[in-house]
Amino acid sequence: MSDSRTIGIIGAGQLGRYLCEAGQALGLRTVIMTDDPSPPAAAFADRVIAGGLEDLAAARALVAACDVVTFEIESVGVPVLEYLAEVEQTGTVAVRPRPGILLTLRNKALQKAWLVAHGLPTAPFVPYADTAALRAALDAGAHPYPWVQKTQVGGYDGRGVHIARGTPDLENLLPGPCLVEAFVPHVAELGVVLARAVDGTLKSYDPVRLHFEASQHILDAAVVPAGLSPELARRAVELAERTVTALDGVGVFALELFLTERDELLVNEISPRVHNSGHLTLESCATSQFAQHLRAVAGLALGDVTLKGPTVMRNLLWRGDTSPAPAVPARLPGSGAHIYWYDKAEGRLWRKMGHVTARGATPVLAAAEAEAGCAAVRDFTAGACW
Ligand SMILES: Nc1ncnc2c1ncn2[C@@H]1O[C@H](COP(=O)(O)OP(=O)(O)OP(=O)(O)O)[C@@H](O)[C@H]1O
Ligand SMILES: [Mg+2]
């Protein structure tokens, strides 16, 4: 397989940052594209092209500077994705994954329609053009409580999700195009991160168990092993692999799954990129999801994903008012956990500022170590972040 030396990355947040760091270790050059004046990835990229996710001129400059273009975010402007699809057709520069995949997945209604069309299990849903259309359907009794409203585009970290349990929840419906799906009573949420190479080879990390912050629906913790029976773990991986193969995806993909009381697995969400649920691979495996993504899109052989041992990741969320954020070191007294701090200039309520990873002899011990890491960050930031 030939490898491609310069990788262009659309987006430059924390996911881009760890992609760039992985690129350095692999001897690959990275070029990021962003309109953020101080993005987390800037210090780790070889070059920064200024331009937002809708900026066609910046996308052209990125294509001119790279052998392969990839993404750390899916909410890229449609004209930019259409331009990249043309680039991919001409074959001068590889775009991985295919822009057509992002055109489908960036919109949750299109994503779920794709799942249904491919016979992949997901909660039933109805798309709505706007809140007025949704209200009319609700007046006609379309959705018994509880149900979940999701914005079709641009949602992240639970910000585009509204769970309605009764009439008071009708006061704060989300604006714009949306979908409504049945609330899925689940016993667990699982994540499967996997990579698919150019030749279709698949390597999946062990499934992780995901825990969410109850009020915000934002990821709090990821735990591996997930404590599943071997049969269930196999089914989760098989579902994820079937999905990414059906997409003809190249690169790392992350699936969020619901496990129901009857041991059914439903796909909640597909991300065509590295993902928060895969951050613990920085500790848990020889090849992190970031290195694996670059290997896949650069045409290199995929790396080892064998689990080294129980590992826990905790997100560090800002809980205070909007204010300048301090720099938190990678190690703090009182904890053996590894602190990954994204160096965002400003803390805002519920913003992801970093994460903590810890390994342990058992998941419980790893969780205790990670909790000690979060507590050390809380002390260091005078209660603003943990
Ligand atoms: N149909 C549902 N039934 C029950 N809970 C749900 C449902 N849909 C979403 N949730 C809850 O809300 C969380 C966030 O939903 P979802 O993953 O669709 O949104 P998101 O904002 O894109 O999340 P993220 O970007 O953090 O992955 C889910 O992980 C789950 O805890
Ligand atoms: Mg999600």
Coordinates of C-alpha atoms and ligand atoms in Angstrom, one line a residue:
M1 CA 0.0 0.0 0.0
S2 CA 1.3 3.5 -0.8
D3 CA 1.1 6.1 2.0
S4 CA 0.2 9.7 1.6
R5 CA 2.3 12.1 3.4
T6 CA 0.3 15.3 3.9
I7 CA -3.2 15.0 5.5
G8 CA -5.6 17.9 5.4
I9 CA -8.1 18.0 8.3
I10 CA -11.3 19.9 8.2
G11 CA -11.9 21.2 11.7
A12 CA -9.4 21.9 14.4
G13 CA -10.9 21.2 17.8
Q14 CA -9.6 18.6 20.4
L15 CA -10.2 15.7 17.9
G16 CA -8.0 17.5 15.4
R17 CA -5.4 18.2 18.0
Y18 CA -4.9 14.5 18.8
L19 CA -5.0 13.6 15.1
C20 CA -2.2 16.1 14.5
E21 CA -0.2 14.7 17.5
A22 CA -0.7 11.2 16.1
G23 CA 0.5 12.5 12.7
Q24 CA 3.7 13.7 14.2
A25 CA 4.4 10.3 15.6
L26 CA 3.6 8.6 12.2
G27 CA 5.8 11.0 10.3
L28 CA 2.8 12.5 8.5
R29 CA 2.3 16.3 7.9
T30 CA -1.0 17.7 8.9
V31 CA -2.8 20.8 7.6
I32 CA -5.9 22.0 9.5
M33 CA -8.7 24.2 8.2
T34 CA -10.5 26.4 10.7
D35 CA -11.8 29.9 11.3
D36 CA -11.2 29.7 15.1
P37 CA -8.3 32.1 15.8
S38 CA -6.9 29.9 18.6
P39 CA -8.1 26.3 18.0
P40 CA -6.9 23.4 20.2
A41 CA -5.2 21.8 17.2
A42 CA -3.1 24.8 16.0
A43 CA 0.0 24.2 18.0
F44 CA 0.2 20.6 16.7
A45 CA -0.4 21.1 13.0
D46 CA 2.2 21.8 10.4
R47 CA 0.0 24.4 8.8
V48 CA -3.2 26.2 9.4
I49 CA -5.5 27.3 6.6
A50 CA -8.0 30.0 7.8
G51 CA -11.6 29.3 6.8
G52 CA -14.7 28.0 8.3
L53 CA -16.7 24.8 7.6
E54 CA -18.6 26.6 4.8
D55 CA -15.6 28.3 3.2
L56 CA -15.1 27.0 -0.4
A57 CA -12.0 29.0 -1.0
A58 CA -10.3 27.6 2.1
A59 CA -11.4 24.1 1.1
R60 CA -9.7 24.7 -2.3
A61 CA -6.5 25.8 -0.6
L62 CA -6.6 22.7 1.6
V63 CA -7.0 20.4 -1.4
A64 CA -4.1 22.1 -3.1
A65 CA -1.9 21.6 0.0
C66 CA -2.6 17.9 0.7
D67 CA -2.5 14.3 -0.6
V68 CA -5.6 13.2 1.5
V69 CA -8.4 15.3 3.0
T70 CA -10.3 14.1 6.1
F71 CA -12.6 15.4 8.8
E72 CA -12.7 15.8 12.5
I73 CA -16.3 17.1 12.3
E74 CA -19.3 16.2 10.2
S75 CA -21.3 19.5 10.1
V76 CA -19.3 20.7 7.1
G77 CA -21.2 23.0 4.7
V78 CA -23.0 21.2 1.8
P79 CA -21.3 23.2 -1.0
V80 CA -17.9 22.3 0.5
L81 CA -18.9 18.6 0.7
E82 CA -20.2 18.8 -2.9
Y83 CA -16.9 20.4 -4.0
L84 CA -14.9 17.7 -2.2
A85 CA -17.1 15.0 -3.9
E86 CA -16.0 16.4 -7.2
V87 CA -12.3 16.4 -6.1
E88 CA -12.7 12.8 -5.0
Q89 CA -14.2 11.9 -8.5
T90 CA -11.2 13.3 -10.3
G91 CA -8.9 11.3 -8.1
T92 CA -6.2 13.9 -7.8
V93 CA -6.6 14.1 -4.0
A94 CA -8.3 11.4 -1.9
V95 CA -11.1 12.5 0.4
R96 CA -11.6 9.9 3.2
P97 CA -14.2 9.1 4.2
R98 CA -16.2 9.9 1.0
P99 CA -18.0 13.3 1.2
G100 CA -21.2 11.5 0.3
I101 CA -21.1 9.8 3.6
L102 CA -20.9 13.1 5.5
L103 CA -23.8 14.5 3.3
T104 CA -25.9 11.6 4.7
L105 CA -24.7 11.5 8.3
R106 CA -24.5 15.3 9.0
N107 CA -28.3 15.3 9.0
K108 CA -29.9 13.1 11.6
A109 CA -33.1 12.6 9.5
L110 CA -31.1 11.5 6.4
Q111 CA -28.9 9.3 8.7
K112 CA -31.8 7.5 10.2
A113 CA -33.5 7.1 6.8
W114 CA -30.3 5.6 5.5
L115 CA -30.3 3.2 8.5
V116 CA -33.9 2.1 7.8
A117 CA -33.2 1.7 4.0
H118 CA -30.3 -0.6 4.8
G119 CA -32.2 -2.7 7.3
L120 CA -30.1 -1.6 10.2
P121 CA -32.0 -1.3 13.6
T122 CA -32.8 2.1 14.9
A123 CA -35.7 3.7 16.8
P124 CA -38.7 4.7 14.6
F125 CA -38.7 8.4 13.8
V126 CA -40.7 11.1 12.0
P127 CA -39.0 14.1 10.4
Y128 CA -40.5 17.6 10.7
A129 CA -39.7 20.7 8.6
D130 CA -40.2 23.0 11.6
T131 CA -41.7 23.4 15.0
A132 CA -45.2 24.4 13.6
A133 CA -45.3 21.1 11.7
L134 CA -44.3 19.2 14.8
R135 CA -47.0 21.0 16.9
A136 CA -49.7 20.2 14.4
A137 CA -48.7 16.5 14.6
L138 CA -48.6 16.6 18.4
D139 CA -52.1 18.2 18.4
A140 CA -53.2 15.2 16.3
G141 CA -51.8 12.8 18.9
A142 CA -48.9 11.6 16.8
H143 CA -46.4 11.0 19.6
P144 CA -47.3 9.5 23.0
Y145 CA -44.9 10.5 25.8
P146 CA -42.1 10.1 26.4
W147 CA -40.5 11.1 23.0
V148 CA -37.3 12.7 21.9
Q149 CA -37.0 15.7 19.6
K150 CA -33.6 16.1 17.8
T151 CA -32.5 18.9 15.5
Q152 CA -31.7 17.5 12.1
V153 CA -28.3 19.3 11.8
G154 CA -25.7 20.8 14.0
G155 CA -26.5 19.1 17.3
Y156 CA -23.6 18.0 19.5
D157 CA -23.0 17.1 23.1
G158 CA -26.7 16.8 23.8
R159 CA -27.4 20.3 22.6
G160 CA -29.7 19.3 19.8
V161 CA -31.7 16.8 22.0
H162 CA -34.9 17.5 23.9
I163 CA -36.6 14.7 25.8
A164 CA -40.3 15.3 26.3
R165 CA -42.0 13.5 29.2
G166 CA -45.2 15.6 29.6
T167 CA -47.0 18.8 28.6
P168 CA -44.6 21.3 30.4
D169 CA -41.8 20.0 28.0
L170 CA -43.8 21.5 25.0
E171 CA -42.7 25.0 26.2
N172 CA -39.1 24.6 25.1
L173 CA -39.3 22.7 21.8
L174 CA -36.1 23.1 19.7
P175 CA -36.5 25.4 16.7
G176 CA -35.8 24.5 13.0
P177 CA -36.0 21.2 11.1
C178 CA -36.1 18.3 13.5
L179 CA -37.1 14.7 13.9
V180 CA -39.1 13.0 16.7
E181 CA -38.3 9.5 17.8
A182 CA -39.8 7.2 20.4
F183 CA -37.9 7.3 23.7
V184 CA -36.0 4.1 23.8
P185 CA -36.0 2.5 27.3
H186 CA -32.5 1.2 27.5
V187 CA -30.5 -0.6 30.1
A188 CA -27.2 0.7 28.7
E189 CA -25.6 2.8 26.0
L190 CA -22.7 1.3 24.2
G191 CA -20.0 2.7 21.9
V192 CA -18.2 0.9 19.2
V193 CA -15.2 2.6 17.5
L194 CA -13.8 0.9 14.5
A195 CA -11.5 1.6 11.5
R196 CA -12.0 0.5 7.9
A197 CA -9.0 0.6 5.6
V198 CA -9.0 1.5 1.9
D199 CA -9.1 -2.3 1.0
G200 CA -12.1 -2.8 3.3
T201 CA -10.2 -4.4 6.2
L202 CA -11.9 -3.8 9.5
K203 CA -10.5 -3.4 13.0
S204 CA -12.9 -2.8 15.9
Y205 CA -12.0 -1.7 19.4
D206 CA -13.7 -3.5 22.2
P207 CA -17.2 -2.0 22.9
V208 CA -17.3 0.6 25.6
R209 CA -20.1 1.4 28.1
L210 CA -21.2 5.0 27.9
H211 CA -22.5 7.0 30.9
F212 CA -24.3 10.3 30.4
E213 CA -24.7 13.4 32.5
A214 CA -28.4 13.2 33.4
S215 CA -29.5 16.8 32.9
Q216 CA -27.6 17.6 29.7
H217 CA -27.5 14.2 27.9
I218 CA -23.7 14.8 27.5
L219 CA -21.2 12.1 27.8
D220 CA -19.7 11.8 31.3
A221 CA -17.7 8.5 31.2
A222 CA -16.7 5.7 29.0
V223 CA -15.7 2.3 30.4
V224 CA -13.9 -0.7 28.8
P225 CA -14.5 -3.6 29.1
A226 CA -18.3 -2.8 28.9
G227 CA -19.2 -5.8 31.0
L228 CA -21.2 -7.5 28.2
S229 CA -21.5 -11.2 27.6
P230 CA -19.1 -12.3 24.8
E231 CA -22.2 -12.9 22.6
L232 CA -23.5 -9.4 23.1
A233 CA -20.1 -7.8 22.6
R234 CA -19.8 -9.8 19.3
R235 CA -23.2 -8.6 18.2
A236 CA -22.4 -5.0 18.9
V237 CA -19.2 -5.2 16.9
E238 CA -20.9 -7.0 14.1
L239 CA -23.6 -4.4 13.9
A240 CA -21.0 -1.6 13.8
E241 CA -18.9 -3.4 11.1
R242 CA -22.0 -4.1 9.0
T243 CA -23.0 -0.5 9.2
V244 CA -19.6 1.0 8.2
T245 CA -19.2 -1.6 5.4
A246 CA -22.6 -0.7 4.1
L247 CA -21.5 3.0 4.1
D248 CA -18.3 2.0 2.3
G249 CA -16.5 4.1 4.9
V250 CA -12.7 4.6 5.1
G251 CA -11.2 5.8 8.4
V252 CA -12.4 5.6 11.9
F253 CA -16.2 5.6 12.6
A254 CA -18.0 5.6 16.0
L255 CA -21.4 4.1 16.6
E256 CA -23.5 4.9 19.6
L257 CA -25.9 2.0 20.4
F258 CA -28.8 1.5 22.8
L259 CA -29.1 -1.9 24.5
T260 CA -32.7 -2.5 25.4
E261 CA -34.2 -4.6 28.1
R262 CA -34.7 -7.4 25.6
D263 CA -31.0 -7.4 24.6
E264 CA -31.8 -5.7 21.3
L265 CA -29.2 -3.3 19.9
L266 CA -30.4 -0.2 18.2
V267 CA -28.1 2.3 16.4
N268 CA -28.5 5.8 17.9
E269 CA -25.9 7.6 16.0
I270 CA -23.1 7.1 13.5
S271 CA -20.1 9.5 13.5
P272 CA -17.8 9.4 10.4
R273 CA -14.8 10.4 12.5
V274 CA -12.8 9.9 15.7
H275 CA -15.1 10.3 18.7
N276 CA -15.2 11.1 22.4
S277 CA -16.2 7.5 23.1
G278 CA -12.8 6.4 21.7
H279 CA -10.6 8.8 23.7
L280 CA -9.7 6.0 26.1
T281 CA -7.9 4.2 23.3
L282 CA -5.0 6.7 24.0
E283 CA -4.4 4.5 27.1
S284 CA -6.2 1.2 26.4
C285 CA -4.5 0.1 23.2
A286 CA -1.2 0.2 21.4
T287 CA -2.9 2.1 18.5
S288 CA -5.1 5.0 19.5
Q289 CA -8.2 5.9 17.5
F290 CA -6.3 9.0 16.3
A291 CA -3.3 7.0 14.9
Q292 CA -5.7 4.5 13.5
H293 CA -7.7 7.1 11.6
L294 CA -4.6 8.5 10.0
R295 CA -3.3 5.0 9.2
A296 CA -6.6 4.2 7.5
V297 CA -7.0 7.4 5.5
A298 CA -3.3 7.5 4.5
G299 CA -3.5 4.0 3.1
L300 CA -1.2 2.4 5.8
A301 CA -1.9 -0.9 7.5
L302 CA -4.2 -0.7 10.5
G303 CA -2.6 -1.0 13.9
D304 CA -3.2 -3.3 16.9
V305 CA -6.4 -2.7 18.8
T306 CA -6.0 -5.4 21.5
L307 CA -7.3 -4.2 24.9
K308 CA -4.4 -3.9 27.4
G309 CA -6.7 -3.8 30.4
P310 CA -9.7 -2.1 32.1
T311 CA -9.7 1.7 31.3
V312 CA -12.0 4.6 32.1
M313 CA -12.4 7.9 30.5
R314 CA -14.1 10.9 32.2
N315 CA -15.0 14.1 30.4
L316 CA -13.9 17.3 32.1
L317 CA -16.9 19.7 31.8
W318 CA -16.9 23.4 32.7
R319 CA -19.5 24.0 35.4
G320 CA -18.9 27.6 36.2
D321 CA -19.7 30.9 34.5
T322 CA -18.1 32.0 31.2
S323 CA -14.5 32.9 32.1
P324 CA -10.9 32.5 31.0
A325 CA -9.7 28.9 31.6
P326 CA -6.5 28.1 33.4
A327 CA -3.9 25.7 31.9
V328 CA -4.2 22.3 33.7
P329 CA -1.1 20.1 33.7
A330 CA -1.2 16.4 32.5
R331 CA -0.5 15.1 36.0
L332 CA -1.8 16.5 39.3
P333 CA -1.0 15.4 42.9
G334 CA -3.4 12.9 44.4
S335 CA -4.1 10.9 41.2
G336 CA -2.3 8.6 38.8
A337 CA -4.8 9.5 36.1
H338 CA -3.6 11.1 32.8
I339 CA -5.2 14.5 32.3
Y340 CA -5.7 15.7 28.7
W341 CA -6.4 19.4 28.7
Y342 CA -7.6 21.0 25.4
D343 CA -6.2 24.5 26.1
K344 CA -9.5 26.2 25.2
A345 CA -9.2 29.9 26.0
E346 CA -12.5 30.2 27.7
G347 CA -14.7 28.0 29.9
R348 CA -18.4 28.0 29.2
L349 CA -21.1 26.1 31.1
W350 CA -21.0 22.4 30.1
R351 CA -18.2 23.0 27.6
K352 CA -15.8 20.0 27.2
M353 CA -12.5 21.3 28.4
G354 CA -10.5 18.1 28.6
H355 CA -10.7 14.5 29.6
V356 CA -9.1 12.1 32.1
T357 CA -8.1 8.5 31.4
A358 CA -7.0 5.9 33.9
R359 CA -6.3 2.2 33.8
G360 CA -6.7 -0.2 36.7
A361 CA -6.8 -3.9 37.5
T362 CA -10.6 -3.8 37.3
P363 CA -13.1 -1.3 35.8
V364 CA -14.0 -0.2 39.4
L365 CA -10.4 0.5 40.3
A366 CA -9.9 2.4 37.0
A367 CA -13.0 4.4 37.7
A368 CA -11.8 5.3 41.1
E369 CA -8.5 6.5 39.7
A370 CA -10.3 8.6 37.0
E371 CA -12.5 10.1 39.7
A372 CA -9.4 11.1 41.7
G373 CA -8.2 12.8 38.5
C374 CA -11.4 14.7 38.1
A375 CA -11.3 15.7 41.7
A376 CA -7.7 17.0 41.3
V377 CA -8.8 19.1 38.3
R378 CA -11.8 20.4 40.3
D379 CA -9.4 21.5 43.1
F380 CA -6.9 23.0 40.6
T381 CA -9.7 25.0 38.9
A382 CA -11.3 26.1 42.2
G383 CA -14.4 24.2 41.4
A384 CA -14.9 25.5 37.8
C385 CA -14.2 22.3 36.0
W386 CA -14.5 18.6 36.7
Ligands
LIG1 N1 -34.6 7.9 21.5 C1 -33.9 8.1 22.7 N2 -34.3 7.4 23.8 C2 -33.7 7.6 24.9 N3 -32.6 8.4 25.1 C3 -32.2 9.1 24.1 C4 -32.8 8.9 22.8 N4 -32.1 9.7 21.9 C5 -31.1 10.3 22.6 N5 -31.1 9.9 23.9 C6 -30.2 10.4 25.0 O1 -29.6 11.6 24.6 C7 -28.2 11.4 24.3 C8 -27.7 12.3 23.2 O2 -28.4 12.0 22.0 P1 -27.7 11.9 20.6 O3 -26.5 11.0 20.6 O4 -28.7 11.7 19.6 O5 -27.3 13.5 20.5 P2 -25.9 14.3 20.3 O6 -26.2 15.6 20.9 O7 -25.6 14.2 18.9 O8 -24.9 13.6 21.1 P3 -23.3 13.5 21.0 O9 -22.9 14.5 19.9 O10 -22.8 13.9 22.3 O11 -23.0 12.1 20.7 C9 -28.1 9.9 24.0 O12 -26.8 9.4 24.2 C10 -29.1 9.4 25.0 O13 -28.6 9.4 26.4
MG2 MG -24.6 11.0 20.6

